[in-house]
Coordinates of C-alpha atoms in Angstrom, one line a residue:
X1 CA 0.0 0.0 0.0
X2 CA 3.1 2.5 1.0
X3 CA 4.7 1.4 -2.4
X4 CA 1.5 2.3 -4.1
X5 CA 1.1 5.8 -2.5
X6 CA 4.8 7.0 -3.5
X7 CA 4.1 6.1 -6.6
X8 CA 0.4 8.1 -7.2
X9 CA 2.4 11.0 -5.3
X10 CA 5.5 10.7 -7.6
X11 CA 3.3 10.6 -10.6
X12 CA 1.0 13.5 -9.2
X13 CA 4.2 15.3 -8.4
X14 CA 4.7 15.0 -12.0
X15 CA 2.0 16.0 -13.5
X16 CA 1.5 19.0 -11.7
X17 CA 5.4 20.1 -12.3
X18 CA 4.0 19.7 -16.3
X19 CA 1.4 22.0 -15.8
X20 CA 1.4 25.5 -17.1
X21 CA 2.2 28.3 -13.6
X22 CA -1.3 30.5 -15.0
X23 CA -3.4 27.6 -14.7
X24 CA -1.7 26.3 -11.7
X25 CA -2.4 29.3 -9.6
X26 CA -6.2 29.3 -11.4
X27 CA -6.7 25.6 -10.0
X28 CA -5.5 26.1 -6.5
X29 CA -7.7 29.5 -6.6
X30 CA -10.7 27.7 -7.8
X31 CA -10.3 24.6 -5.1
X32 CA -9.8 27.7 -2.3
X33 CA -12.7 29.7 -3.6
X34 CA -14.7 26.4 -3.1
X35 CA -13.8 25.3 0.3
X36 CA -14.0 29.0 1.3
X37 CA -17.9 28.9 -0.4
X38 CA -18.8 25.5 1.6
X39 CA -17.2 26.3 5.0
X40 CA -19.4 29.8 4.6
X41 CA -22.8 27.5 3.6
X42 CA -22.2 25.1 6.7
X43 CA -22.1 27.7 8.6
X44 CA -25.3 29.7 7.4
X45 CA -27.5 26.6 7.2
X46 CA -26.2 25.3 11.1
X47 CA -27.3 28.8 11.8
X48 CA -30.7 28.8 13.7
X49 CA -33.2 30.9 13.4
X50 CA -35.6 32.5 15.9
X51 CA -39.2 34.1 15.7
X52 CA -40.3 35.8 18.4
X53 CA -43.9 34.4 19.3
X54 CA -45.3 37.5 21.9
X55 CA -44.1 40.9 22.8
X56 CA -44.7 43.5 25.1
X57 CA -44.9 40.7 28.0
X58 CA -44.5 42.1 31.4
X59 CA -41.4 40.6 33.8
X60 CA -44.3 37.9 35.4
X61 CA -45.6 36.8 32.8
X62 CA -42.7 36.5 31.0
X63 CA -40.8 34.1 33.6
X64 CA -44.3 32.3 33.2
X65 CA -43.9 31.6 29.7
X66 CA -40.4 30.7 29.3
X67 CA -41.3 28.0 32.6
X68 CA -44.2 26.6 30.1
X69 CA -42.1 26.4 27.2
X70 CA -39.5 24.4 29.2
X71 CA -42.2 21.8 30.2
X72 CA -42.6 21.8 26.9
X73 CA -39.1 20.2 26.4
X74 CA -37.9 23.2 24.9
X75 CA -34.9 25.1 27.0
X76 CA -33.6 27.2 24.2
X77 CA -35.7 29.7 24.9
X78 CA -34.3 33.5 24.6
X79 CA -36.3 36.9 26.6
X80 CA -35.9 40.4 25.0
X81 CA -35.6 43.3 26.8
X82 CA -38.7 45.0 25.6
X83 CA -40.4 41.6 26.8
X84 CA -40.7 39.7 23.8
X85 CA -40.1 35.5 23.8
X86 CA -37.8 33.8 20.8
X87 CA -38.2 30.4 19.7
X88 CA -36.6 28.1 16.7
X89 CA -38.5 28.8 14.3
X90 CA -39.0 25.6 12.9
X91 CA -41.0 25.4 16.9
X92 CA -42.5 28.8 16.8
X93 CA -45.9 27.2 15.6
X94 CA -46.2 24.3 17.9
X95 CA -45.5 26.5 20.9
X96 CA -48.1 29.2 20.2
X97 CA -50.8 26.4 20.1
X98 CA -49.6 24.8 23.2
X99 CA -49.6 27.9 25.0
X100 CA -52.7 29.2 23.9
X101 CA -54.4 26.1 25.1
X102 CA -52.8 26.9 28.8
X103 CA -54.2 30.2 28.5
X104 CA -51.4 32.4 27.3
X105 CA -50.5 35.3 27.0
X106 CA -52.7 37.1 29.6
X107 CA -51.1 40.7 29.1
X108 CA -50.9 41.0 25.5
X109 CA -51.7 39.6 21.8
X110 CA -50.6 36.6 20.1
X111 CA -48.7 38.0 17.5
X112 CA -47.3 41.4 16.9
X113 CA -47.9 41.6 13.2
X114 CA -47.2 44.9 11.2
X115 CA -46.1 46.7 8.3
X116 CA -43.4 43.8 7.5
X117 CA -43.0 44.2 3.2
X118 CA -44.7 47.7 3.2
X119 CA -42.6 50.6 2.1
X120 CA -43.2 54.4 3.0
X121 CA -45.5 54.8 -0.3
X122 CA -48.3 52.0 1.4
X123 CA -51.4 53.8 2.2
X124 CA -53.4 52.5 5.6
X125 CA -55.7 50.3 3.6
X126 CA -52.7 48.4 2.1
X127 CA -51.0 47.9 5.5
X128 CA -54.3 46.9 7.4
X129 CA -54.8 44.2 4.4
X130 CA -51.7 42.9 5.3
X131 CA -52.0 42.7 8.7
X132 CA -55.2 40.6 8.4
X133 CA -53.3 38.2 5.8
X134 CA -50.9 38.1 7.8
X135 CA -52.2 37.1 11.1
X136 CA -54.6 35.1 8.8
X137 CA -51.6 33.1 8.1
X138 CA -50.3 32.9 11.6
X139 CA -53.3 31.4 12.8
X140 CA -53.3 29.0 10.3
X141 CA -50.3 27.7 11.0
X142 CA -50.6 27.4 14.7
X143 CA -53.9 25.4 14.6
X144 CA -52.3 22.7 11.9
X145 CA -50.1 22.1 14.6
X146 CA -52.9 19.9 16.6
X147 CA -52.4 16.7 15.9
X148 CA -56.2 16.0 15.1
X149 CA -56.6 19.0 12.5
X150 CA -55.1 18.0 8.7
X151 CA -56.0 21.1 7.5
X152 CA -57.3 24.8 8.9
X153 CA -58.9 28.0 7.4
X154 CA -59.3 31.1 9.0
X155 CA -61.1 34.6 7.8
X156 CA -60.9 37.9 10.1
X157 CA -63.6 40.2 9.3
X158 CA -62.6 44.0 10.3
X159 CA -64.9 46.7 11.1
X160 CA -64.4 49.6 8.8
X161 CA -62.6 53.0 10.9
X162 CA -65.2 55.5 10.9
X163 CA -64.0 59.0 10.7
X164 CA -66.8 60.9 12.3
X165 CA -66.2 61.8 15.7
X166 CA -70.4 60.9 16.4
X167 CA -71.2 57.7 15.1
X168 CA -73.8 55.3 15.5
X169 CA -72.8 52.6 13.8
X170 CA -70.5 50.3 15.7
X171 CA -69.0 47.1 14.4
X172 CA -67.1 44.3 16.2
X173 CA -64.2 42.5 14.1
X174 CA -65.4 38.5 13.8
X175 CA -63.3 35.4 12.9
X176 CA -64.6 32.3 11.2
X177 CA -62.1 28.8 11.8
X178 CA -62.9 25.7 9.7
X179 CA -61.4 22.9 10.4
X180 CA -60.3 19.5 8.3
X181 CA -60.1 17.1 10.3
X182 CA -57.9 14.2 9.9
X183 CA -59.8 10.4 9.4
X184 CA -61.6 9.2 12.4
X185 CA -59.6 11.7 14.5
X186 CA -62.0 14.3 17.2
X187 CA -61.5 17.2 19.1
X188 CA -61.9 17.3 22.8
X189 CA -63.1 20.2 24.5
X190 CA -59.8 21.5 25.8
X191 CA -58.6 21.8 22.5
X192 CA -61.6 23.1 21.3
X193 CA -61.2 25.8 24.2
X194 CA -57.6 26.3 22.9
X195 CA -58.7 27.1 19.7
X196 CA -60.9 29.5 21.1
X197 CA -58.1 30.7 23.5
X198 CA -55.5 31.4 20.6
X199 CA -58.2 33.0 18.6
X200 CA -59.5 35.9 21.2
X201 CA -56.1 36.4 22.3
X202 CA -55.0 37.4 18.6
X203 CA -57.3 40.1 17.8
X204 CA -57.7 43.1 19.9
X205 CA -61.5 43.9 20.5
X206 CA -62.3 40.3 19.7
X207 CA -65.5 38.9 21.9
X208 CA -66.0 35.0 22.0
X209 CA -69.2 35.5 20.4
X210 CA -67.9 36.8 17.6
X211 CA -65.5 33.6 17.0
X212 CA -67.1 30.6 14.9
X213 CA -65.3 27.3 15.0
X214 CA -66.7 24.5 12.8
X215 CA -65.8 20.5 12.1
X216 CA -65.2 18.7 8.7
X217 CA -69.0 18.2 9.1
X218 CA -69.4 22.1 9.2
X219 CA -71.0 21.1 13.0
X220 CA -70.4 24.2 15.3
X221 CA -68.0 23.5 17.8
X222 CA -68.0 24.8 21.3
X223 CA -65.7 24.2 24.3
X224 CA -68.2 25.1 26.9
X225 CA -70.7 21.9 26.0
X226 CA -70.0 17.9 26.1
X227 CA -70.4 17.5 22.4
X228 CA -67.3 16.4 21.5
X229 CA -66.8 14.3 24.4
X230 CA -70.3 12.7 23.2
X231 CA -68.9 12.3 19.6
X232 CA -65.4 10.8 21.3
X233 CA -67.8 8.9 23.3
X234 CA -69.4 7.3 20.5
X235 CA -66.3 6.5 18.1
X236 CA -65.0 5.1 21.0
X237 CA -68.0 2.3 21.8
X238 CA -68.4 1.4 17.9
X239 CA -63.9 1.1 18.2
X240 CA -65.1 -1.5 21.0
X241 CA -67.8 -3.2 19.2
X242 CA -65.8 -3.8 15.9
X243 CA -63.0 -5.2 17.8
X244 CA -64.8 -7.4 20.2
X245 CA -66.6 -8.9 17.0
X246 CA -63.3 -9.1 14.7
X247 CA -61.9 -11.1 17.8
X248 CA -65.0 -13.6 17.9
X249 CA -64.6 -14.0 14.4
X250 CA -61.1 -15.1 14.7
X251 CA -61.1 -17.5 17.8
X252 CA -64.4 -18.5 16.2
X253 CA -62.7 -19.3 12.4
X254 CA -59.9 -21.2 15.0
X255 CA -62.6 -23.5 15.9
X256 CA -64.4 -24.5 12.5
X257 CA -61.4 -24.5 10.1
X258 CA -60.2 -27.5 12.2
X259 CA -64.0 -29.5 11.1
X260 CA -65.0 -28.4 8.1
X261 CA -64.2 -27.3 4.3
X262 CA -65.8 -24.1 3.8
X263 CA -68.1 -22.1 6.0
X264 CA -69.4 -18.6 6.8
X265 CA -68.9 -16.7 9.9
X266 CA -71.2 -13.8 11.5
X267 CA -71.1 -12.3 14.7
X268 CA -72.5 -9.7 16.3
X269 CA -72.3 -7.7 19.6
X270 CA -74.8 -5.9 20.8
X271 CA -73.6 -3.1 23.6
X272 CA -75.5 -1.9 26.8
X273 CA -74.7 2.2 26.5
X274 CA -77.3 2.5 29.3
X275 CA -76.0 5.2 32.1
X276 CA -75.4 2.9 35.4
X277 CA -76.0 4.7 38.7
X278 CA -75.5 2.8 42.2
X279 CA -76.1 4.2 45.6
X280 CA -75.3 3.0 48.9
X281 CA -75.1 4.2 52.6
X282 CA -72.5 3.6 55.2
X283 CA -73.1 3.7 58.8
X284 CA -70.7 4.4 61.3
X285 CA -71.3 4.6 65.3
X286 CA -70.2 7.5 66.8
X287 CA -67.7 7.4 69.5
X288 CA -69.0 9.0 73.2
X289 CA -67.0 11.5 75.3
X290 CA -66.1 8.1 77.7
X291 CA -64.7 7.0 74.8
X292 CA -67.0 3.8 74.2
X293 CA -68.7 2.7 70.7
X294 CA -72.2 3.2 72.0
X295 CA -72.1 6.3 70.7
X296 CA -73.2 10.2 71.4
X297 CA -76.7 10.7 72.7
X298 CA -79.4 12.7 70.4
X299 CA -82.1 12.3 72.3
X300 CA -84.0 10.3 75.4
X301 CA -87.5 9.3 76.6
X302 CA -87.9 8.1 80.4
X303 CA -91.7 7.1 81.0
X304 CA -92.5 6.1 84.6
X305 CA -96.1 5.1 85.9
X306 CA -97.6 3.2 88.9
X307 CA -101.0 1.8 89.6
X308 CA -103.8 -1.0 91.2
X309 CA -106.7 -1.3 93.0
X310 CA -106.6 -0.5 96.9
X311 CA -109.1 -2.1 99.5
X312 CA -112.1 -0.4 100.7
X313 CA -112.8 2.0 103.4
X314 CA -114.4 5.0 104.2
X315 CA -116.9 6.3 107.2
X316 CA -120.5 4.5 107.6
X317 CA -123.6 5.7 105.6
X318 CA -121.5 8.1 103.5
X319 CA -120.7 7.5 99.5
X320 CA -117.2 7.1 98.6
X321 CA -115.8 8.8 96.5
X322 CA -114.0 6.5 94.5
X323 CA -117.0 5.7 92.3
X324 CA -117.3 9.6 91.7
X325 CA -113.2 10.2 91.2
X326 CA -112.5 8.4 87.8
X327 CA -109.4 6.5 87.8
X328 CA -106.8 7.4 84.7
X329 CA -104.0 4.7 84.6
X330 CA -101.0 5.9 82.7
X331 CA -99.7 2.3 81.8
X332 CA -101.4 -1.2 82.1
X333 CA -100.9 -3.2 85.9
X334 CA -99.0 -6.6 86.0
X335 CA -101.7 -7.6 88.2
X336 CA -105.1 -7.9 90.2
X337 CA -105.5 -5.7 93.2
X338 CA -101.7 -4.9 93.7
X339 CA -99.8 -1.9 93.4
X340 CA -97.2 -1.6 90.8
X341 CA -94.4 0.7 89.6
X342 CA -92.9 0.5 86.0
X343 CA -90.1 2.7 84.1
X344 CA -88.9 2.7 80.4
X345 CA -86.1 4.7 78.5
X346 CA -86.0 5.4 75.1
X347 CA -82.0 7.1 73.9
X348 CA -81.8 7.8 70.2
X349 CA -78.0 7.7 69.7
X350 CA -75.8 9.6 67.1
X351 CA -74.4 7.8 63.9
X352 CA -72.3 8.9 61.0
X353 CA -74.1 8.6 57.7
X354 CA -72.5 8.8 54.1
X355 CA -74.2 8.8 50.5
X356 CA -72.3 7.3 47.8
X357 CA -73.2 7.3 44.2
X358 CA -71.9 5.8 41.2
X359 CA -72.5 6.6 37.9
X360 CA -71.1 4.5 34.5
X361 CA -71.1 6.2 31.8
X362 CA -69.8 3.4 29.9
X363 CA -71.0 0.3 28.0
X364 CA -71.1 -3.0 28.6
X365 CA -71.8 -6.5 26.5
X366 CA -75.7 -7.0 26.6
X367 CA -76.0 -9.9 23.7
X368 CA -73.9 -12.3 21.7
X369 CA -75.1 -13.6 18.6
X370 CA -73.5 -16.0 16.0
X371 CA -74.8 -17.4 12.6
X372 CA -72.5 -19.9 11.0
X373 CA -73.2 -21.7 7.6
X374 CA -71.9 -25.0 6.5
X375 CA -70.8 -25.9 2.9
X376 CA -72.4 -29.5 3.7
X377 CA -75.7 -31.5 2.0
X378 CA -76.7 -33.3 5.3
X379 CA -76.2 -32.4 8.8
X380 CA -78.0 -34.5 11.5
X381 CA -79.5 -32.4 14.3
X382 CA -77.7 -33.8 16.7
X383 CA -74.6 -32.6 15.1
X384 CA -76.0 -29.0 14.6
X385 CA -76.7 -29.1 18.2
X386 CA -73.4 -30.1 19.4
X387 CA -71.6 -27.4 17.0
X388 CA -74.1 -24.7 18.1
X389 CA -72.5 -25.5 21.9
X390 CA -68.8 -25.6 20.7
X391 CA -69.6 -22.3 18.9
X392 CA -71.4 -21.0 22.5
X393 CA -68.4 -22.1 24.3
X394 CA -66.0 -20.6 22.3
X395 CA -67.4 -17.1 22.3
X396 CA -68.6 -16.8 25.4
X397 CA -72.6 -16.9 23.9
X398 CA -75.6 -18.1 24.9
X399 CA -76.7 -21.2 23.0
X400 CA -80.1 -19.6 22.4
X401 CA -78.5 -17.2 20.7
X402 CA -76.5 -19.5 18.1
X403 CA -77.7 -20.6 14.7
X404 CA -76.1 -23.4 12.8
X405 CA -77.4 -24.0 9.5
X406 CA -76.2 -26.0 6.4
X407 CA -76.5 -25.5 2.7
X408 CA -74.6 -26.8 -0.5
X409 CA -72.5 -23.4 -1.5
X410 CA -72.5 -21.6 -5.1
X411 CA -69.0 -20.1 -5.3
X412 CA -68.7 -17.1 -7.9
X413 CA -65.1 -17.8 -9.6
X414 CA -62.7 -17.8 -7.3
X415 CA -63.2 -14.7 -5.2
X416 CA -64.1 -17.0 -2.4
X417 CA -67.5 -15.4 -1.8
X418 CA -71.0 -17.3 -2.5
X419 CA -74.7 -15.9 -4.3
X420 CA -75.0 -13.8 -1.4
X421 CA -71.9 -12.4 -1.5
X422 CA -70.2 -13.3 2.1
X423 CA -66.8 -14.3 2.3
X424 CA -66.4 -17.9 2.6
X425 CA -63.6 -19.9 5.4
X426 CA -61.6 -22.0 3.5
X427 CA -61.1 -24.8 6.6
X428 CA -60.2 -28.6 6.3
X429 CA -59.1 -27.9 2.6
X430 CA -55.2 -28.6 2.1
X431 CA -53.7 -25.7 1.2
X432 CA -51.3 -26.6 -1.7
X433 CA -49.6 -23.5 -2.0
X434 CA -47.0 -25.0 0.8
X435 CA -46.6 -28.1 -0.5
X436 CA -46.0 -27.0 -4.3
X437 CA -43.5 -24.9 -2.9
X438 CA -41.9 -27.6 -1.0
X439 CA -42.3 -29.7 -4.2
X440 CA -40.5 -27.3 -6.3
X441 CA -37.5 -27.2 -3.7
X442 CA -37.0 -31.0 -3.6
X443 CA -37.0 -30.5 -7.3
X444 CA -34.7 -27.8 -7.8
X445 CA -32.7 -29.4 -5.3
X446 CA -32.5 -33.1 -7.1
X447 CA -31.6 -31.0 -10.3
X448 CA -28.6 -29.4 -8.5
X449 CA -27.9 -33.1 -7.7
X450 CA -27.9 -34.7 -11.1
X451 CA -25.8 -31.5 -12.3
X452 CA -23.3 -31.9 -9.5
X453 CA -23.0 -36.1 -10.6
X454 CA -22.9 -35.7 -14.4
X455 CA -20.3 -33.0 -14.0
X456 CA -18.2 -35.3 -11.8
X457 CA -18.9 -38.1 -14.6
X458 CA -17.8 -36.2 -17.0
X459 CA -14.5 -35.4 -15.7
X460 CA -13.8 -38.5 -15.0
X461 CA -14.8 -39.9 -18.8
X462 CA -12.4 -36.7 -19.8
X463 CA -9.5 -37.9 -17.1
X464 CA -9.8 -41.3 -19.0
X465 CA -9.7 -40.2 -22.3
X466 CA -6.8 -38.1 -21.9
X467 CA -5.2 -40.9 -20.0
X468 CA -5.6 -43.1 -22.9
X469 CA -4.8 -40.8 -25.6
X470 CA -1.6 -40.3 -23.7
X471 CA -0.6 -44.0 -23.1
X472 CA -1.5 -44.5 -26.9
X473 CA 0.9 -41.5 -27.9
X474 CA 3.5 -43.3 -25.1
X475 CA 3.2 -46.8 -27.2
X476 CA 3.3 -45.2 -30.9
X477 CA 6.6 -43.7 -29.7
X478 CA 7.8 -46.5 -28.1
X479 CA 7.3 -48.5 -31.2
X480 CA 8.8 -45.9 -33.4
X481 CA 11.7 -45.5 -31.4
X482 CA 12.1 -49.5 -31.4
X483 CA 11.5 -49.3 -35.0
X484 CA 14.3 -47.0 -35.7
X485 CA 17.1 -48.8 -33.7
X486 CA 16.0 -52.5 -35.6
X487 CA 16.3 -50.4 -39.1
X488 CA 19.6 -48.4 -37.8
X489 CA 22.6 -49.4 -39.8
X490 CA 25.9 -47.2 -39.3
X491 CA 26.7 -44.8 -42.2
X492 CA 30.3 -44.5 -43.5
X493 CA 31.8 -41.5 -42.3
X494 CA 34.1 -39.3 -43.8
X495 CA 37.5 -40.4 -43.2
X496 CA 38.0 -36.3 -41.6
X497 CA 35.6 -36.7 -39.1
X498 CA 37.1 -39.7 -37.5
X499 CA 40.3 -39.8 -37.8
X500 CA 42.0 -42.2 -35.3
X501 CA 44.9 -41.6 -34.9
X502 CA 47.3 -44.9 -35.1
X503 CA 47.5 -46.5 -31.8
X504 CA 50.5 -48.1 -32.0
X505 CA 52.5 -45.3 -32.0
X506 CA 51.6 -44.6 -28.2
X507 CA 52.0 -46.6 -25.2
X508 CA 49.2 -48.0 -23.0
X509 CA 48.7 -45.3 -21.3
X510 CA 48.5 -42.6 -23.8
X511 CA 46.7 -44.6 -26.0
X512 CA 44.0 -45.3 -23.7
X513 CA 44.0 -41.1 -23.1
X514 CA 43.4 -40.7 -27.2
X515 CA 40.4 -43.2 -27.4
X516 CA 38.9 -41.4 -25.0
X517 CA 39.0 -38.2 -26.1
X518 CA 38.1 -39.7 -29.8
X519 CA 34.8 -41.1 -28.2
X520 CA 34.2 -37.6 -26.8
X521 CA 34.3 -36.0 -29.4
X522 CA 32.0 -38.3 -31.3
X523 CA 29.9 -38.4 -29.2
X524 CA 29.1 -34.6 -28.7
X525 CA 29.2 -34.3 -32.8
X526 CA 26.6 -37.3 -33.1
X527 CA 24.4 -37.2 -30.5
X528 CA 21.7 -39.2 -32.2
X529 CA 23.7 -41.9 -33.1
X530 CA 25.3 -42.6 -29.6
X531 CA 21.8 -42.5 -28.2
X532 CA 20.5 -45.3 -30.6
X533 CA 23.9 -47.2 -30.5
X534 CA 22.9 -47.5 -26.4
X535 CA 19.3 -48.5 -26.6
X536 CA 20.4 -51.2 -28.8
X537 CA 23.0 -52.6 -26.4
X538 CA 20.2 -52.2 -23.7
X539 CA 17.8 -53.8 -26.1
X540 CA 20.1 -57.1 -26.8
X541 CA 21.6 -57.7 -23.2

């Protein structure tokens, strides 16, 4: 890698030494001038901007807002001195609607909207238009923030100035909010209220009254009443319902596609939305000064009363006066001619009483029902009666309120739905999709077999052949090499090229020193011939 960097830097080096000096110093102005220009954008663009969402806060109020705005999650956050709060701006929208639905600002207007874009030739008409557009706009923007809303139009209708100082005509501005709401999705009254909020705090002179807020439905809406709470409400309970029966449906198609080919499946749940109110009443003793549970004393009753008959007496020949005196008993005698005293006590003690009520404003499941179809000719009624219990059982139902029946279906093409047009189960019936894919593997795999074998097969057949071919090429020389040394017969040779000296004019020694060198030298001249000469000595033995 080192070796490969010298030599791009060598050849670079090179290059660049080739170049002409003008466009040299154009080339390293040009890459300056660019880094320059992109180190200026990075820094522009990571720049962030702020918008100032209210002014002319007082020093309260102020630390009020900027404490919102950090529960918001929001900490960079920056105060004027002239009381105005600063906000990203990409966040300036999102905070005014959160803040107008806690009910800010309290000492001044939304927005401080002006003669942004007019120039010193604008006349008053042309900067109050703006002014309207603009805060048109503002609005706008702020209420698209709530989740709910997809969409949001707003129209400010100002009261004409009138110029007379007696006038009695007198106008009130009025603002009109409709509202796109996104699918399925409701307000609830607080942000209803916000809306409300963010309106009448924008527009000096402004009277709730005056502000119109309407739905997708074009349904006026009103923070002050439970109408939205009603609608929630409602969404809410049919949510419920279609769940609940989606999830019968299911554990329900869990059941039957275990038994049968093809069947239909309906349930439905019918919802108590009936208001349930309870009441009860706890009694407590009360504790008496002593200190013991029988309780305080509200009130007591003593009755006392005494009585009988006494013996007679009087003075001779004179009428008593016991037959003239009537008697009044105050409570019945125990007994005949005796005196008797008797007391009672009545206390009526203190106890603690409390009144609870409850009231659900809910719903709960009144009714189950279930209607299930078979794709079957014949059913005995014993075995729709023991499917209507599984299908009880496995709901939760009633089995008065299960119906089993059983038809012969009529299936319009293939769209799995019948003459009636419900969607049929498909059950017990195999589903081949799984096993033609499984099929197609095994087959895809026994092809990459047989590839894999005959490839091996044919390497080895190509190994053999060339085997062959070269032991057949081995022979044929063999045999022509044999060929040649049985048809070899020495040619004369010119007496110059071997020229033997005599060898009786040397002694043994030297002689033997001469033949040597002669067979050397024959030898390196005829090469050919020395190497047939051998294989026929090897040949003969």
């Amino acid at each position: 890698m080192k070796d490969k960097l010298s030599a791009f830097w060598s050849g670079f080096k090179d290059k660049w030494s080739s170049l002409a000096k003008n466009l040299r110093i154009f080339i390293i102005t040009a890459v300056s001038v660019v880094i320059v220009a992109a180190i200026v954008l990075a820094i522009v663009l990571n720049q962030k901007g702020y918008t100032a969402i209210y002014t002319g806060l007082d020093s309260e109020e102020s630390s009020q807002v900027v404490s919102a705005i950090n529960e918001l999650g929001i900490t960079d956050v920056k105060m004027g001195t002239d009381g105005s709060i600063s906000v990203p701006s990409d966040q300036a929208d999102n905070v005014r609607m959160q803040l107008s639905i806690q009910g800010y600002p309290k000492s001044t207007f939304n927005f401080d909207v002006w003669n942004s874009g007019i120039g010193i030739w604008s006349t008053d008409t042309e900067k109050k238009v703006l002014q309207i557009q603009q805060l048109q706009t503002h609005l706008m923007k702020a209420i698209n923030t709530i989740s709910a809303v997809k969409n949001s139009y707003v129209i400010i209708t100002m009261p004409e100035n009138s110029n007379y100082v007696i006038s009695t005509d007198s106008e009130e501005p009025r603002v009109s909010v409709k509202l796109d709401l996104k699918n399925d999705a409701q307000l609830t009254s607080d942000q209803v209220e916000g809306i409300y909020a963010l309106v009448l705090n924008s527009l000096p002179g402004l009277e709730r009254e005056n502000i119109s807020i309407l739905d997708s439905d074009g349904k006026l809406l009103s923070g002050e009443n439970t109408t939205v709470e009603e609608d929630v409400l409602y969404q809410s309970r049919l949510n419920f319902q279609e769940q609940m029966q989606s999830l019968l449906k299911s554990q329900l198609n869990d059941t039957l596609k275990k038994l049968y080919k093809d069947y239909t499946i309906n349930v439905n749940v019918k919802l108590n939305y009936d208001n349930s109110k309870s009441e009860y009443t706890i009694y407590t003793p009360s504790v008496a000064e002593d200190g013991t549970s029988g309780g305080m004393i509200e009130s007591s009753t003593k009755n006392e009363g005494w009585g009988g008959i006494g013996s007679l007496s009087g003075v001779v020949g004179t009428t008593s006066n016991s037959d003239i005196s009537p008697n009044y008993p105050t409570i019945t005698g125990d007994g005949d001619n005796q005196y008797y005293y008797q007391n009672s006590i009545t206390v009526k003690r203190l106890v603690n009483t409390e009144i609870r009520q409850l009231e659900k404003n809910g719903y709960s499941v009144d009714k189950i029902t279930a209607a299930v179809t078979v794709d079957q000719v014949n059913m005995l009624e014993a075995d729709k009666e023991q499917l209507r219990e599984v299908i009880a059982f496995a709901i939760g139902a009633d089995v008065a309120n299960v119906t089993v029946a059983n038809y012969p279906f009529v299936i319009n093409g293939n769209n799995g739905t019948n003459g009636g047009g419900n969607t049929i189960n498909r059950g017990g019936s195999v589903d081949w999709t799984v096993y033609i894919i499984l099929l197609l593997g095994l087959l895809v795999l026994a092809l990459l077999i047989v590839a894999i074998l005959t490839s091996n097969a044919k390497k080895k057949k190509r190994a053999k052949a060339r085997a062959k071919a070269a032991a057949a090429q081995a022979a044929a020389a063999q045999a022509a090499q044999e060929s040649a040394a049985l048809s070899f017969e020495p040619q004369p040779q010119p007496d110059e090229e071997f020229n033997i000296q005599h060898l009786d004019d040397y002694d043994d020694e030297s002689k033997s020193a001469v033949l040597k060198k002669e067979i050397k030298d024959f030898s390196r001249t005829n090469p050919d011939v020395v190497a047939q000469l051998i294989r026929s000595m090897m040949k003969n033995g």
